[in-house]
mmCIF file of C-alpha atoms in Angstrom:
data_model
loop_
_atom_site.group_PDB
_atom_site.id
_atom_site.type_symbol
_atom_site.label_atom_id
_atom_site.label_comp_id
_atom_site.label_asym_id
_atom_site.label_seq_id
_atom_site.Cartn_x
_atom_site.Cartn_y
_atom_site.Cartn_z
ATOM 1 C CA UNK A 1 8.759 21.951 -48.332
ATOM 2 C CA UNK A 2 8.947 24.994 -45.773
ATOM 3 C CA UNK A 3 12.626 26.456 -45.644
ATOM 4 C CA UNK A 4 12.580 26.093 -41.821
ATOM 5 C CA UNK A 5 12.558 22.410 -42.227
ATOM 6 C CA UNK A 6 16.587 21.608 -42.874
ATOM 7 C CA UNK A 7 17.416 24.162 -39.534
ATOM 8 C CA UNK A 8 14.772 22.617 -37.396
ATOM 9 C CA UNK A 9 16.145 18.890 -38.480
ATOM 10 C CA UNK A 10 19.772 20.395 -37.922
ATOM 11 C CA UNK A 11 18.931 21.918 -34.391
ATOM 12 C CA UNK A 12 16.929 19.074 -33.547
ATOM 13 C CA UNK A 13 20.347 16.039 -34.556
ATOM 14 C CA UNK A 14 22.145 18.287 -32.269
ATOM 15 C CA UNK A 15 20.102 18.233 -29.344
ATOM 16 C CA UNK A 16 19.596 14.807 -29.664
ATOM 17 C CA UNK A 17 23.575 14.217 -29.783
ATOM 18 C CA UNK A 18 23.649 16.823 -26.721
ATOM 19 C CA UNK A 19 21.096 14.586 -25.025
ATOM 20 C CA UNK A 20 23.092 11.333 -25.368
ATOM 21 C CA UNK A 21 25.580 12.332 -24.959
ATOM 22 C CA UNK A 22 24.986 14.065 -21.544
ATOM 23 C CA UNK A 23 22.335 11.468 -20.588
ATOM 24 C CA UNK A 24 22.642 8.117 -21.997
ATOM 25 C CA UNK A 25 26.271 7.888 -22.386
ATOM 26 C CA UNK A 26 26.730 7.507 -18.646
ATOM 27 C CA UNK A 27 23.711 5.447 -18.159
ATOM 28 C CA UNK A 28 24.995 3.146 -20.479
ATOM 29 C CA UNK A 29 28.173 3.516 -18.613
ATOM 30 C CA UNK A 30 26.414 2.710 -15.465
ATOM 31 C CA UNK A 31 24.573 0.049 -16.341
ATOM 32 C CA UNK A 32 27.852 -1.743 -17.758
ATOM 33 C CA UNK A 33 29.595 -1.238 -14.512
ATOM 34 C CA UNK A 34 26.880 -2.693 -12.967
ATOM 35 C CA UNK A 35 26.526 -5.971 -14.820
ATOM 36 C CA UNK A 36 30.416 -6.102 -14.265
ATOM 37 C CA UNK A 37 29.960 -6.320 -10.426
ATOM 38 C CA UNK A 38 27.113 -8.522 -10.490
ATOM 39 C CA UNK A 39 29.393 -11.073 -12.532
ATOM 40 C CA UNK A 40 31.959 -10.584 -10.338
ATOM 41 C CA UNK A 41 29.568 -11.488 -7.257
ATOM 42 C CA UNK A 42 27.919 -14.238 -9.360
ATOM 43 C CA UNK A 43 31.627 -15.978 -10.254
ATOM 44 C CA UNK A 44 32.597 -15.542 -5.913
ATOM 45 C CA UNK A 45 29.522 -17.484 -5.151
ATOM 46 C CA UNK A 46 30.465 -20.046 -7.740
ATOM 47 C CA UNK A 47 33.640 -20.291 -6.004
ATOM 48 C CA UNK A 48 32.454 -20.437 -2.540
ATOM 49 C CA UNK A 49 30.055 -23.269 -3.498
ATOM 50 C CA UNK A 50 32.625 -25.161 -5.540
ATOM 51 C CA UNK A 51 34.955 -24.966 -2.113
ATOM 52 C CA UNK A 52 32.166 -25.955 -0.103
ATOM 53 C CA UNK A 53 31.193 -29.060 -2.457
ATOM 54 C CA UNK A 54 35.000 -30.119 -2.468
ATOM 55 C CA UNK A 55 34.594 -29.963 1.194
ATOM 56 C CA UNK A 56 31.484 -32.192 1.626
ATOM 57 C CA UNK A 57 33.010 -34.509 -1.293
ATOM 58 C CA UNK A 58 36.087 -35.357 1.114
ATOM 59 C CA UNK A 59 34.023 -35.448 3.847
ATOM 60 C CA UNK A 60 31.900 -38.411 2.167
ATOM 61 C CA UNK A 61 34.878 -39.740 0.730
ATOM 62 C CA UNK A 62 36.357 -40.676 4.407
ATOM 63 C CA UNK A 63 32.666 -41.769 5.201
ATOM 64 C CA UNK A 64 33.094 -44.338 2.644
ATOM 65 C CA UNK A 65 37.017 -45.511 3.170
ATOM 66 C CA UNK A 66 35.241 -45.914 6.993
ATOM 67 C CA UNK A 67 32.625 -47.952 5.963
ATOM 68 C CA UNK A 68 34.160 -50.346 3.030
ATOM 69 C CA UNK A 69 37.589 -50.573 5.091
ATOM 70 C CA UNK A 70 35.911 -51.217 8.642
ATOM 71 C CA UNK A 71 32.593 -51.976 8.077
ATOM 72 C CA UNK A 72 32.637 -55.397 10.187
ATOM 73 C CA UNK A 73 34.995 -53.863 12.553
ATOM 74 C CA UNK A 74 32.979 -50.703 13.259
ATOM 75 C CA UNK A 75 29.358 -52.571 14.030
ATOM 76 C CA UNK A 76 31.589 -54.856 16.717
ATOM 77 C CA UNK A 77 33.131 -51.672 17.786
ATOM 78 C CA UNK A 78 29.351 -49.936 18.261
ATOM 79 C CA UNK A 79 27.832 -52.909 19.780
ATOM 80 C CA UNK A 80 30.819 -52.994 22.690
ATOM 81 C CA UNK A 81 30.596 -49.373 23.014
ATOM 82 C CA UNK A 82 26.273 -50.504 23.566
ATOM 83 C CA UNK A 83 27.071 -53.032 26.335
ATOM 84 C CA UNK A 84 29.611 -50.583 28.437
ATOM 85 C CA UNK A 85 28.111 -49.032 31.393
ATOM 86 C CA UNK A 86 27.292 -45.684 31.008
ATOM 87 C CA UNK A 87 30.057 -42.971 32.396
ATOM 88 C CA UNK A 88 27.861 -41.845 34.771
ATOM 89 C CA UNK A 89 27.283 -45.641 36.509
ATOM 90 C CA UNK A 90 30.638 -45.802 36.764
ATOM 91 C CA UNK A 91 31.880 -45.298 40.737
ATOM 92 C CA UNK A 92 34.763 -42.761 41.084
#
């Protein structure tokens, strides 16, 4: 074995610490930070489409209460509202 071996391998571990720790310590810092705000954006989205299906859930909820509770009462109510004149036929 050559005698410069051990001080190359030496020289060489402490580049390579030098290296990540100069380099790849804040990448890996970065790229942490990163996947932190995309979560953050992912879990907002989550919420705005959870609030937006809560809204559309009420929205056919009343849809139905109109159409069990008044079903009957809301076709005779339509065909009345058919055989009115039309605002505009109407004299002043």
């Amino acid at each position: 074995m050559s005698p410069f071996l051990i001080p190359i391998l030496g020289i060489s571990c402490g580049l390579l610490a030098i290296f990540g720790g100069v380099f790849l310590k804040p990448w890996f810092a970065y790229q942490h930070r990163k996947m932190e705000l995309e979560a953050s954006m992912v879990a907002e989205k989550a919420a705005q489409y959870a609030a937006q299906t809560e809204r559309l859930e009420q929205r056919v909820r009343v849809l139905e209460r109109i159409v069990t509770d008044k079903g009957i009462d809301l076709s005779d109510e339509i065909e009345r509202l058919r055989d009115m004149p039309a605002l505009e036929d109407r004299p002043n």
